[in-house]
Coordinates of C-alpha atoms in Angstrom, one line a residue:
X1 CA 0.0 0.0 0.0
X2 CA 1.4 3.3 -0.9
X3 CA 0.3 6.9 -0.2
X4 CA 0.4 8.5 -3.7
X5 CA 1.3 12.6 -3.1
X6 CA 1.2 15.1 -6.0
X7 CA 3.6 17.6 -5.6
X8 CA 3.4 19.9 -2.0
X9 CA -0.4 18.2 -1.7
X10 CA -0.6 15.0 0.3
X11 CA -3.8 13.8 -1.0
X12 CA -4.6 13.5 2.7
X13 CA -4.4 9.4 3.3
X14 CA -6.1 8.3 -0.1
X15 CA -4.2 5.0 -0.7
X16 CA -3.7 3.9 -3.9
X17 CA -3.4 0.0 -3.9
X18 CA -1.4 0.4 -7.0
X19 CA 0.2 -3.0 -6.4
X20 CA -2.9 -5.4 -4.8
X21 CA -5.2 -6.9 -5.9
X22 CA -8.3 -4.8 -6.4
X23 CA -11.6 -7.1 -5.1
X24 CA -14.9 -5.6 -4.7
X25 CA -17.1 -8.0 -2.9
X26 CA -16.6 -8.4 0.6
X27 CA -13.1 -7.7 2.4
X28 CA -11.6 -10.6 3.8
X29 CA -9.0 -10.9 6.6
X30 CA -7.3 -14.4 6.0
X31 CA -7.6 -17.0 8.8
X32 CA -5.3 -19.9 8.2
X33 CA -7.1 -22.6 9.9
X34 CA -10.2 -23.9 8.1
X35 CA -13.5 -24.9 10.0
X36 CA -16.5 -26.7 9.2
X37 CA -19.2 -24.8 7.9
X38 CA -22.6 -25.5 10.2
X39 CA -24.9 -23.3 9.3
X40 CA -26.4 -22.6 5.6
X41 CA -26.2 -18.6 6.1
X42 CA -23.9 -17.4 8.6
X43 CA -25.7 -14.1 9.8
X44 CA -22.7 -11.3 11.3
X45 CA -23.3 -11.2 15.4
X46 CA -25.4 -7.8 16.4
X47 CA -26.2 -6.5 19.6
X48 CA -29.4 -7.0 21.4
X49 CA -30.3 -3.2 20.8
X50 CA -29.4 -3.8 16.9
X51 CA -31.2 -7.2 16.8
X52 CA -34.3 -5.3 18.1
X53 CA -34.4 -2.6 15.9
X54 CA -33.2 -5.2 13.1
X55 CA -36.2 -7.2 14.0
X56 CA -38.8 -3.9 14.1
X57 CA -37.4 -3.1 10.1
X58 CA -37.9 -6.4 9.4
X59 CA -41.6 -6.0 10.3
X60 CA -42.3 -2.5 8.8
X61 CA -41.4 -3.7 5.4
X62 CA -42.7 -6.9 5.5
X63 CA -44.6 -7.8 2.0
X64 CA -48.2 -9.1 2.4
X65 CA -49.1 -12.7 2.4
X66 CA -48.7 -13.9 -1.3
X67 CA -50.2 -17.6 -2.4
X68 CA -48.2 -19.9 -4.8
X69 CA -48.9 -21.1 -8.3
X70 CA -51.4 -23.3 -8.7
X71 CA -52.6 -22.6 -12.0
X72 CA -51.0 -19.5 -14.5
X73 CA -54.5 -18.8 -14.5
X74 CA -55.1 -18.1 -11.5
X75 CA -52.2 -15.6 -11.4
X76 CA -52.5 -12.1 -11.6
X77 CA -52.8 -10.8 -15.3
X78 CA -52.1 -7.1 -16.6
X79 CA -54.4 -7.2 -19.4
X80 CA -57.9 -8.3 -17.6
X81 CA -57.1 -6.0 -14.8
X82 CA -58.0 -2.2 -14.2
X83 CA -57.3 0.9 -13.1
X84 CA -59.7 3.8 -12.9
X85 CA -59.4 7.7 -11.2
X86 CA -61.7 8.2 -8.3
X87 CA -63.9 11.5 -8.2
X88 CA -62.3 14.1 -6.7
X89 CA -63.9 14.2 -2.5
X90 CA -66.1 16.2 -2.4
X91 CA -66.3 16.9 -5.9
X92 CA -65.6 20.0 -8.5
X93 CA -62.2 20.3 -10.3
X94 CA -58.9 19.2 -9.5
X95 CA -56.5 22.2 -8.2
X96 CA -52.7 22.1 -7.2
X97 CA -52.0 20.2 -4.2
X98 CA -54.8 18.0 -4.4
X99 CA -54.4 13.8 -3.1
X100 CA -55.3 12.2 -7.0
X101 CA -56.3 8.6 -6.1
X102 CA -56.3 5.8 -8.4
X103 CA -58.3 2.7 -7.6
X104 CA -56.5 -0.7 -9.3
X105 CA -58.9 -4.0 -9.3
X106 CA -56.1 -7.0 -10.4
X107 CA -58.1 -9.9 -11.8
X108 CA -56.2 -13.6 -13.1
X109 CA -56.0 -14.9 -16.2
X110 CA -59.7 -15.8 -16.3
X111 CA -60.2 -12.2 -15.7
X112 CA -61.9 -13.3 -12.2
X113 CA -60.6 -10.3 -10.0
X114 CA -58.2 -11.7 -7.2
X115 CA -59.4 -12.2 -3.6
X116 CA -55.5 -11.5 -2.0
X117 CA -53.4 -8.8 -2.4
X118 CA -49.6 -9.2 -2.7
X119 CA -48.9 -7.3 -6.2
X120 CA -45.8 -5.9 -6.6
X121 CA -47.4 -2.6 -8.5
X122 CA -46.0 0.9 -9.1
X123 CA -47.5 4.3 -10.4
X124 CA -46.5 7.5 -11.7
X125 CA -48.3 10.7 -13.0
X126 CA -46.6 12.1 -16.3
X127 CA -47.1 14.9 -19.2
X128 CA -44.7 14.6 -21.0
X129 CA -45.2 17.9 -23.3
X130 CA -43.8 19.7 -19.4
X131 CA -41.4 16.4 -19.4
X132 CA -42.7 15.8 -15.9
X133 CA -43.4 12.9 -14.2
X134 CA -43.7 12.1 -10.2
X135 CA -44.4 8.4 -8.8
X136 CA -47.8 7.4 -6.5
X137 CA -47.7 5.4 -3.2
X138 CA -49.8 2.3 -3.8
X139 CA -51.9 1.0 -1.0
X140 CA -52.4 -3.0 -0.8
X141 CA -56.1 -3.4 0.7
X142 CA -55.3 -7.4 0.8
X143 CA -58.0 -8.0 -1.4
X144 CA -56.9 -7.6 -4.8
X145 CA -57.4 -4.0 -4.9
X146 CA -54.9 -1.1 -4.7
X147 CA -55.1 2.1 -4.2
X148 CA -52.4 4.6 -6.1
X149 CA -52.0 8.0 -4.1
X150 CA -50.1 11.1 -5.9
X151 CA -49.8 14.6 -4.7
X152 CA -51.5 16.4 -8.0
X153 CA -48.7 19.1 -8.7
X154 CA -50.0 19.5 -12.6
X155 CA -52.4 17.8 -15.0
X156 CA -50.9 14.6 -16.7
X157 CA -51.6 10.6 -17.4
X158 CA -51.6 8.2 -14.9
X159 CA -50.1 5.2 -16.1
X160 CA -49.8 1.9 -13.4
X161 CA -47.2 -1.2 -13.9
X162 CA -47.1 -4.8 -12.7
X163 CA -43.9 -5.7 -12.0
X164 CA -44.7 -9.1 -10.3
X165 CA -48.1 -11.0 -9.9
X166 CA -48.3 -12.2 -5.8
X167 CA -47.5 -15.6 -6.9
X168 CA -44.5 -14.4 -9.1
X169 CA -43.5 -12.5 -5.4
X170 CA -43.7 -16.0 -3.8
X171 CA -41.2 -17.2 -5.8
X172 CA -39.2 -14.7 -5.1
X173 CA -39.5 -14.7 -1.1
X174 CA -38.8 -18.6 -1.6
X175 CA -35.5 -18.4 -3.4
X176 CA -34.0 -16.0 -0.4
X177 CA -34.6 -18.6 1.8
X178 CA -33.5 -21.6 0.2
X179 CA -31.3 -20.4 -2.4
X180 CA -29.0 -17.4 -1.2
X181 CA -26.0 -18.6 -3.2
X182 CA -27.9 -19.1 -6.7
X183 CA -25.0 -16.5 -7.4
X184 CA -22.0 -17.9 -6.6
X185 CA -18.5 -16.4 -6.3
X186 CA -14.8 -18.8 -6.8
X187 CA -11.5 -18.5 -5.5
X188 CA -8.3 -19.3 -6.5
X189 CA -5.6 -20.9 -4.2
X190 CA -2.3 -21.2 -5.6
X191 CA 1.4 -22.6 -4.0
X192 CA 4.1 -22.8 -6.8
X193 CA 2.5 -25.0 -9.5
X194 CA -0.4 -26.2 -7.8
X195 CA -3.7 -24.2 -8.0
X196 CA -6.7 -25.5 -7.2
X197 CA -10.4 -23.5 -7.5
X198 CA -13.1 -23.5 -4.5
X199 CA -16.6 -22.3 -4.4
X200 CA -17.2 -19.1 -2.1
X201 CA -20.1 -17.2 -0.7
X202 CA -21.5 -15.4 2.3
X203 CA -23.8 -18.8 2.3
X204 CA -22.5 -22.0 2.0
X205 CA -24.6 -25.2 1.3
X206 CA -24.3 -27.5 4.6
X207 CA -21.2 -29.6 4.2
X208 CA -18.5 -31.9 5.8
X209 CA -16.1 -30.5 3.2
X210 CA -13.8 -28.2 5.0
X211 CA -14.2 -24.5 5.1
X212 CA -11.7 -21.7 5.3
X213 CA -13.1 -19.1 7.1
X214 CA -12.3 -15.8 5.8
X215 CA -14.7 -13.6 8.3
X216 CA -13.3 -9.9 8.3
X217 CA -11.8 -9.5 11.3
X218 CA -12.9 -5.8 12.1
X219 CA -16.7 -5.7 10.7
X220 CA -17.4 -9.2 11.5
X221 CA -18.9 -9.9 8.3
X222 CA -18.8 -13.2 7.1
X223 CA -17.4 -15.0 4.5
X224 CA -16.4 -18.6 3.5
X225 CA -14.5 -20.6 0.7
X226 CA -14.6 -24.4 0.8
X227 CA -11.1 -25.7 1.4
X228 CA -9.2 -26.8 -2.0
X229 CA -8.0 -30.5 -1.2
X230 CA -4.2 -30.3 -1.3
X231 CA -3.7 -26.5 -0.6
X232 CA -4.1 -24.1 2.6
X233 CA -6.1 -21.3 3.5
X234 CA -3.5 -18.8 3.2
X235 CA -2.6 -19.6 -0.6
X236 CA -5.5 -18.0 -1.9
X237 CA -4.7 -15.2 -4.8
X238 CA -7.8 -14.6 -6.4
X239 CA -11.6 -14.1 -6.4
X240 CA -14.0 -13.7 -9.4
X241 CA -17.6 -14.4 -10.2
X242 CA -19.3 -17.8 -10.6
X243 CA -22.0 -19.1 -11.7
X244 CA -25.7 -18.1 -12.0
X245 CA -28.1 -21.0 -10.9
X246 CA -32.3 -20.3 -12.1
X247 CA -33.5 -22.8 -9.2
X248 CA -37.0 -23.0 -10.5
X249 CA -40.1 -25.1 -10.1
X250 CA -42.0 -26.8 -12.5
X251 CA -44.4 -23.6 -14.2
X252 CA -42.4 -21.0 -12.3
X253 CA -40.8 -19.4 -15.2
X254 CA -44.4 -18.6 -16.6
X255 CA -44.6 -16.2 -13.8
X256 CA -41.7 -14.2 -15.5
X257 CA -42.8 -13.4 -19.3
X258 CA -41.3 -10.5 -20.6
X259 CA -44.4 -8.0 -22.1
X260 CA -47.4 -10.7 -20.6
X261 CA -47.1 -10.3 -17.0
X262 CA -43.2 -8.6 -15.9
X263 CA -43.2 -5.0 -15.6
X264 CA -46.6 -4.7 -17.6
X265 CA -49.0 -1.6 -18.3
X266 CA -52.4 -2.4 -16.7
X267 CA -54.8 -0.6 -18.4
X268 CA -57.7 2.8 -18.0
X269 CA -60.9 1.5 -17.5
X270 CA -61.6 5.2 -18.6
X271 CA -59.9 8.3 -19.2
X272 CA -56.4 8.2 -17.2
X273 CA -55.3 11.7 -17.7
X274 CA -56.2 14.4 -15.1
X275 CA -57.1 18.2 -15.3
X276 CA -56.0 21.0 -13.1
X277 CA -56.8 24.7 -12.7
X278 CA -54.0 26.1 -11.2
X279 CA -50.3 27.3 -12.4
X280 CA -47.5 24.6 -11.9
X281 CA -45.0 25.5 -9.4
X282 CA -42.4 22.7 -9.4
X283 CA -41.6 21.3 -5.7
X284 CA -41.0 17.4 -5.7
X285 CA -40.8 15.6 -9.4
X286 CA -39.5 16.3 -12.6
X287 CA -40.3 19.4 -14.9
X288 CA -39.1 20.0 -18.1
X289 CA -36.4 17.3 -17.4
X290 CA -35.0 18.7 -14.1
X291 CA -35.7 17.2 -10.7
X292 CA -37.3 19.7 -7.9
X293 CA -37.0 19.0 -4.5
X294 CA -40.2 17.7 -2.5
X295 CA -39.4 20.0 0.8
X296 CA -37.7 23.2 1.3
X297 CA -34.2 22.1 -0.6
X298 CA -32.8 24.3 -3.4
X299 CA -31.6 21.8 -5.8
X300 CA -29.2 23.2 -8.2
X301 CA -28.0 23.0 -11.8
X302 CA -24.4 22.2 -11.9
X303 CA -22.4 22.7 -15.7
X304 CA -18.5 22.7 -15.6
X305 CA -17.9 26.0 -14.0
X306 CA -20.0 25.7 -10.9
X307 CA -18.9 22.2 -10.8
X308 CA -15.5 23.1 -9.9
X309 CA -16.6 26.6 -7.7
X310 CA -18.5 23.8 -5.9
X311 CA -15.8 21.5 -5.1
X312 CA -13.0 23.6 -5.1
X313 CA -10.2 22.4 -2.5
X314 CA -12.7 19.2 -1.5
X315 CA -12.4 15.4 -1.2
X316 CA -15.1 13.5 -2.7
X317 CA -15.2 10.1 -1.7
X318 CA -17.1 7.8 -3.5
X319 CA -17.9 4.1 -2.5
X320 CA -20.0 1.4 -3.3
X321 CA -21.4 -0.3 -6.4
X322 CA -21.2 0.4 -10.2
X323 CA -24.2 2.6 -10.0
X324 CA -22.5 5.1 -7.6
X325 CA -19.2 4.7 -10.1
X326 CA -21.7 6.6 -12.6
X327 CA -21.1 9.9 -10.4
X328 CA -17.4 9.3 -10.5
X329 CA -17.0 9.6 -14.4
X330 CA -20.0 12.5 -14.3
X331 CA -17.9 14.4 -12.2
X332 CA -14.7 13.8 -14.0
X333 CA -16.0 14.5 -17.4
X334 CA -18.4 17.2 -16.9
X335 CA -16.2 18.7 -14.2
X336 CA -13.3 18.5 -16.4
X337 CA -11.0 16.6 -13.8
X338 CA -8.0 14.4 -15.3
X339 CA -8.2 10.8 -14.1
X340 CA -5.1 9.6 -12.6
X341 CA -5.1 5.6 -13.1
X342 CA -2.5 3.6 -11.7
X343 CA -2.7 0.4 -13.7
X344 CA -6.3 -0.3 -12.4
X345 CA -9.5 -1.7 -13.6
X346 CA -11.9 0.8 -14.4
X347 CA -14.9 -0.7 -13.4
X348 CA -13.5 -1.5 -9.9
X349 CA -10.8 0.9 -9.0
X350 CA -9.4 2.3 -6.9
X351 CA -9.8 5.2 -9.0
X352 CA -8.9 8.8 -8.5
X353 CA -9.4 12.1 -10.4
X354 CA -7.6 15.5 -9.7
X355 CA -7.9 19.2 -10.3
X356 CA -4.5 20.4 -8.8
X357 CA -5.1 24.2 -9.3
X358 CA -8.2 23.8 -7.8
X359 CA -7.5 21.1 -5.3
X360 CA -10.2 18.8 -5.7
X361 CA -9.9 15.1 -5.4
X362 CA -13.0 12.7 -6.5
X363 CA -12.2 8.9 -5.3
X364 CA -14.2 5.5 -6.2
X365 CA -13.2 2.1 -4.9
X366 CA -16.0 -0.7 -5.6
X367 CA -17.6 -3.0 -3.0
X368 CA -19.7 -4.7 -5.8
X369 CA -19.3 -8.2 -7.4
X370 CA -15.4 -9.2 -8.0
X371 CA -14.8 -9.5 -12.3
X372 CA -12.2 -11.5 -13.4
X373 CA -8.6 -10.0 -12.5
X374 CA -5.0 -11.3 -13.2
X375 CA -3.8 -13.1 -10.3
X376 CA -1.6 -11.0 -7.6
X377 CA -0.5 -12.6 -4.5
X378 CA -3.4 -11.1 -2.2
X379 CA -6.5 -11.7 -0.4
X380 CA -8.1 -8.9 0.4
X381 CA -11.2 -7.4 -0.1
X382 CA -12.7 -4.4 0.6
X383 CA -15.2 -3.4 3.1
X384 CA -16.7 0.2 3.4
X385 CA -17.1 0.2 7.1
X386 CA -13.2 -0.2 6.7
X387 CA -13.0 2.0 4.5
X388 CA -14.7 4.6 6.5
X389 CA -12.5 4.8 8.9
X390 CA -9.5 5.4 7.6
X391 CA -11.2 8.7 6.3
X392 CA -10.2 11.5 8.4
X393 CA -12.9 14.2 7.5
X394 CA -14.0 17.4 8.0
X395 CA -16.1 20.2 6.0
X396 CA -13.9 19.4 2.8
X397 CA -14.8 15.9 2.5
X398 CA -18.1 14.8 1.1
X399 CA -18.7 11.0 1.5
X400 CA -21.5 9.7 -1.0
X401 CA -22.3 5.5 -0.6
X402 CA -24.0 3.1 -3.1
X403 CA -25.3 -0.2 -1.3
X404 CA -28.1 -2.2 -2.9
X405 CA -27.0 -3.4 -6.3
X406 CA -25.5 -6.9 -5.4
X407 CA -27.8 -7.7 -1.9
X408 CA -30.8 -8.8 -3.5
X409 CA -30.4 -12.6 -4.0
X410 CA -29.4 -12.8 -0.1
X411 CA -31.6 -13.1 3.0
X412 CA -32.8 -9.5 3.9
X413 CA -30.7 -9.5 7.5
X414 CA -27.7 -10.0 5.8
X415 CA -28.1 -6.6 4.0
X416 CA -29.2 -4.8 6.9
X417 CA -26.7 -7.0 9.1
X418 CA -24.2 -5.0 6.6
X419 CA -25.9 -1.2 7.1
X420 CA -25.8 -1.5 10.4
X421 CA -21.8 -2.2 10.1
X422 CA -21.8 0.6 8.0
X423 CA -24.0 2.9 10.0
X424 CA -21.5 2.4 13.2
X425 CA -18.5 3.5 11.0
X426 CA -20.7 6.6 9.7
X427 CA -21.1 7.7 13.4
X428 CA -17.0 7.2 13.9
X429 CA -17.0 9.5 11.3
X430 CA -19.3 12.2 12.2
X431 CA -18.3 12.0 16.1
X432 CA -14.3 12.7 15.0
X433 CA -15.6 15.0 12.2
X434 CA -19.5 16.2 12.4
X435 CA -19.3 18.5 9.3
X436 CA -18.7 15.9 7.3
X437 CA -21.1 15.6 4.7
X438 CA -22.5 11.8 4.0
X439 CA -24.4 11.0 1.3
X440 CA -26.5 8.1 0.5
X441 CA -27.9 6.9 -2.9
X442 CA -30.8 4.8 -2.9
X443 CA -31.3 2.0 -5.2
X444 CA -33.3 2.2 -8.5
X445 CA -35.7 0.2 -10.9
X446 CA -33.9 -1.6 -13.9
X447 CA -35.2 -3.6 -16.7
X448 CA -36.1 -7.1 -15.7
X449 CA -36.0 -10.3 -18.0
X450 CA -36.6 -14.1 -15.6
X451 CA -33.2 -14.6 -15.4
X452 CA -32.1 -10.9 -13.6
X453 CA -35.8 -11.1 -11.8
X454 CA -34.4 -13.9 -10.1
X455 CA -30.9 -12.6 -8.7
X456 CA -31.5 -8.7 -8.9
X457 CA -35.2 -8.0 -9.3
X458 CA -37.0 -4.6 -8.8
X459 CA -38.3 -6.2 -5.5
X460 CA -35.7 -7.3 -4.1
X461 CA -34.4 -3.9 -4.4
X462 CA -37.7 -1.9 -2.9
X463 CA -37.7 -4.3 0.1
X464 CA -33.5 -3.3 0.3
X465 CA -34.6 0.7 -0.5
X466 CA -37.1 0.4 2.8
X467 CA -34.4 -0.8 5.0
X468 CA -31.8 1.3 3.9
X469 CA -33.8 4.3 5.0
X470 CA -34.7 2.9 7.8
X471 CA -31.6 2.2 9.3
X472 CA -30.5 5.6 8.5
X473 CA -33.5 7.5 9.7
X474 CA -32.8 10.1 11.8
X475 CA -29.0 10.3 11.4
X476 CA -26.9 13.4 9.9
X477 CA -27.0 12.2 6.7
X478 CA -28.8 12.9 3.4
X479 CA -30.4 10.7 0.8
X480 CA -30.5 11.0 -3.2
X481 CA -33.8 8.8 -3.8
X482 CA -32.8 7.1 -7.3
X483 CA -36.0 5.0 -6.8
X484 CA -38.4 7.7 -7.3
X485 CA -35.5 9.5 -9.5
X486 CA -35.9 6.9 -11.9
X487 CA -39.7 5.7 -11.7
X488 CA -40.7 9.0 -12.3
X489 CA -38.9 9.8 -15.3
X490 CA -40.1 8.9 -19.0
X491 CA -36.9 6.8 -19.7
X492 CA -36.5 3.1 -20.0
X493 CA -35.3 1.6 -16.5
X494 CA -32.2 0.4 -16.1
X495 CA -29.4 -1.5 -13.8
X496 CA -27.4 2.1 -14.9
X497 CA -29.7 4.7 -15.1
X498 CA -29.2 7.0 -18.2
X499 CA -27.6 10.0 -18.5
X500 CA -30.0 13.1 -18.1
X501 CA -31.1 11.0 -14.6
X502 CA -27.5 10.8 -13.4
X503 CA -27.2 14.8 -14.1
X504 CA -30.0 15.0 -11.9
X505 CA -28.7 12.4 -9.3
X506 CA -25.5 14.8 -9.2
X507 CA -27.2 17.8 -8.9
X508 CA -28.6 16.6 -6.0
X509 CA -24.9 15.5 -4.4
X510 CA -23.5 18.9 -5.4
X511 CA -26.7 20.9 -4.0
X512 CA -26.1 19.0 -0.4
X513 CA -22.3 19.9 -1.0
X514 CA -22.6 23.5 -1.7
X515 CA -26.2 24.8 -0.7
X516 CA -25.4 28.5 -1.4
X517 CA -24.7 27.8 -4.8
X518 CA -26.2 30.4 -6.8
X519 CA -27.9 28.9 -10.3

C-alpha cells in the first residue's frame, strides 16, 4: 500500500493500492485454519439493541401474504385488470395540491378479480409535453385492490405497472430462503505450480467438506471458501464471479414473461389523464427534465464552472457499487478533472481524479461483485465500514455510498446486518468529524427479464430501499432517492440509469455539497 502525493499536496491518506489486488465484494481478513461450515447462512453477530431494531425493520417492510402457483390462471394478469381515477372528495375540479387517487382491481387470467393482495405494482403521473413525471404510493387493501395515491402538482396521465403478480413474489421470497448462493463467487488458491479453485459465498450449502473461514476480522462480516484438497487457506490469490443458478419449479418461469405479466401496463378503465386549474410550481418531481426537491431544498444545476466553484479544495469520496461509479465519471468528465489511473480496472478501481489548481480530489473504490482479475499474491477485499475509517474528515470531504445493487439474492438480514456495520463507521466519522457531509444513494428500478428477476429483481431492491432508509433515519446524513428519481422519469429503466437521470442524481450531491450555490 502506498500513499500517492502530487507535488506539495498529500492527498490526505487516499491510498492507492497500486500494487494489490483490487476485489470488490466483501473484504476478507485471511484466517489460516479452516472450519467446518454449520450453518447454511452465517448471519454477522449484532447487539441486542441492533437485533431489536433489526427485527422492528424487518416488520415494517414486510410484503403481504402472497399464495403460490397453482394454476398460471389463476395468477394475476395485466391485461384483464383495471385501473380507474376516483372523483375528486367532495367533488368539482382538481387544483394544485390536491391527493389524486387511483383505484387498481387486479383480476387472473380468467379475468376473475383476485381475492388477496400481494402485487408488486407501481405508479406514476406524467405529461410529457412539461417532461414531468412524479411516482404514487400504492396502497395493498389485501384483497386484490390497490389504491395509487399522488400529490396532483400539474395535469398529466396516470399510467400503473405490474412488476410481479403475488404468486410471481412467492417465488421470489422462496428463493432468499432456500437459495442465497444461486449467485456464486470462486477463489483461486495457488502454491508454486499447484492451483486449485473453490466455491465461495457469504452462504454456503451444509457440508463436511472443510471450510476456510475468511470472516473480516474488524466488521465481522462473514465469509467462507470451501477448502481446495491439497492446498491451505492462506494460498489463496484470487476471487472472481461464478456461476448463476435459475432454481425453479416446475411452471415458475411462466410467472416471468417479458411484455405478458413482468413490468406490464395495466390498463384505464376510462380516461387516465387528469385536469388541473391552477399554475404549476415545481416542488417534488421532474419538470421540463430537471428534478425539484419535495421540501424546502434548493436543488441546483451544476455545468463545468459551478462544478469546480463547488468542489473547489474538496475530497469526494465515493464508495460502493457500479451505480454510484456513474457519479465518479460525471464528475470527471463534466467537471473536467483528469483521471489519474494507476494500472487499475476501471470498473473496480481504486480510482482517482484530480484538479490540482483547484484542489479537488474525487475517489471511487467498488464494494460490488469481484470480475475477473489477473492473479496477484493477495487476499483482500474491501469493506466500506473499513473503508470509513480510515477517512479523516472534515467540511472538505463529502462521502456519498451506493449499497443495494449486489444484496438482492441474499436473506434480507444480511443486507441490513451490513448497514448497520456501516451505520456504526458513519457515526466514527461524524463524532471525530460532524461537518462531514454523508451522502446516500438509494437503489433504482432496472429492466427485468426471468433470469435478472431472479438474482436482482426490482423487489428485491424496494424491500433493500425500505431498509436502507430505515436504518439511516434520523442520522446526519442525506439521501438521493434514485427509486423515485428513476420511476418517475419517461426513460426506459435500467441497472445504470441513463444519463439526463444521473445529471439529476449529481445535482442533488452537489446541491447537499454546496447549498449556497447560486444557479
Amino acid at each position: 500500500t502506498a500513499v500517492a502525493s502530487v507535488g506539495p499536496w498529500n492527498l490526505l491518506g487516499f491510498r492507492l493500492n497500486i500494487t494489490l489486488l483490487q476485489l470488490c465484494w466483501l473484504g476478507l481478513i485471511v484466517k489460516t485454519s479452516p472450519t467446518v461450515h454449520q450453518s447454511f447462512c452465517a448471519f454477522q453477530p449484532i447487539s441486542p439493541e441492533e437485533a431489536l431494531e433489526e427485527e422492528n425493520i424487518l416488520k415494517s417492510i414486510a410484503w403481504p401474504k402472497t399464495s403460490s402457483i397453482t394454476s398460471l390462471k389463476n395468477s394475476s394478469n395485466p391485461t384483464c385488470s383495471k385501473f380507474t381515477i376516483l372523483p375528486k372528495m367532495g367533488g368539482g375540479q382538481w387544483y394544485i395540491g390536491d391527493q389524486l387517487e387511483v383505484s387498481i382491481i387486479m383480476k387472473d387470467y380468467n379475468c376473475h378479480p383476485k381475492t388477496s393482495g400481494g402485487d408488486f405494482l407501481v405508479a406514476k403521473l406524467k405529461n410529457r409535453d412539461l417532461q414531468a413525471g412524479v411516482s404514487g404510493q400504492v396502497i395493498d387493501h389485501l384483497n386484490g385492490s390497490y389504491t395509487a395515491v399522488f400529490i396532483l402538482v400539474w395535469e398529466g396521465q396516470a399510467d400503473v405497472i405490474l412488476v410481479h403478480s403475488s404468486e410471481a413474489v412467492t417465488v421470489l421470497k422462496r428463493l432468499n430462503r432456500e437459495n442465497p448462493d444461486r449467485v456464486s463467487f470462486k477463489s483461486v488458491f495457488r502454491l508454486g505450480s499447484v492451483a486449485e479453485s473453490t466455491v465461495c459465498n457469504i452462504c454456503l450449502q451444509p457440508t463436511v467438506q472443510p471450510v476456510c473461514n475468511f470472516t473480516d476480522v474488524r466488521t465481522g462480516e462473514p465469509w467462507f471458501c470451501l477448502k481446495p484438497k491439497n492446498l491451505s487457506c492462506d494460498t489463496r490469490i484470487q476471487h472472481s464471479k461464478g456461476d448463476y443458478l435459475l432454481p425453479l419449479k416446475t411452471q415458475e418461469d411462466k410467472l416471468f414473461m417479458v411484455k405478458i405479466n413482468l413490468k406490464v401496463p395495466v390498463q384505464s378503465s376510462g380516461s387516465s389523464s387528469v385536469t388541473v386549474n391552477s399554475m404549476f410550481r415545481p416542488s417534488g418531481f421532474y419538470y421540463k427534465g430537471v428534478w425539484e426537491s419535495l421540501g424546502t431544498k434548493q436543488i441546483y444545476q451544476f455545468d463545468t464552472a459551478s462544478i469546480i466553484q463547488c468542489l473547489r479544495r474538496k475530497m469526494v469520496h465515493l464508495y460502493g457499487d457500479s451505480t454510484v461509479r456513474q457519479w465518479f465519471d460525471y464528475l470527471t468528465k463534466i467537471g473536467g478533472l483528469e483521471e489519474f489511473n494507476p494500472q487499475t480496472q476501471k470498473t473496480t478501481g481504486p480510482r482517482l481524479s484530480l484538479d490540482l489548481k483547484n484542489r479537488i480530489l474525487v475517489t471511487y473504490d467498488c464494494h460490488g461483485p469481484p470480475l475477473q482479475y489477473t492473479p496477484i499474491a493477495t487476499s483482500q477485499l474491501h469493506y466500506i465500514a473499513n473503508e470509513l475509517d480510515s477517512i479523516m474528515g472534515g467540511s472538505n470531504t463529502v462521502v456519498a455510498l451506493s449499497v443495494w445493487a449486489h444484496f438482492g439474492n441474499f436473506p434480507l438480514e444480511i443486507y441490513i446486518r451490513r448497514l448497520l456495520s456501516i451505520r456504526r463507521a458513519v457515526l466514527r466519522l461524524l463524532t471525530r468529524a460532524p461537518d462531514t457531509l454523508v451522502v446516500i444513494r438509494g437503489g433504482n428500478p432496472r429492466a427485468l427479464s426471468l433470469s435478472i428477476s431472479i438474482f436482482n429483481s426490482d423487489w428485491y431492491s424496494l424491500q433493500c430501499n425500505k431498509a436502507l432508509k430505515a436504518v439511516f433515519q434520523g442520522m446526519n446524513v442525506h439521501l438521493v432517492d434514485a427509486w423515485e428519481m428513476t420511476l418517475a422519469h419517461s426513460l426506459p429503466h435500467d441497472i445504470h440509469p441513463p444519463p439526463p437521470i444521473i445529471t439529476n442524481m449529481v445535482n442533488v450531491l452537489l446541491s447537499y455539497t454546496c447549498p449556497k450555490m447560486q444557479n
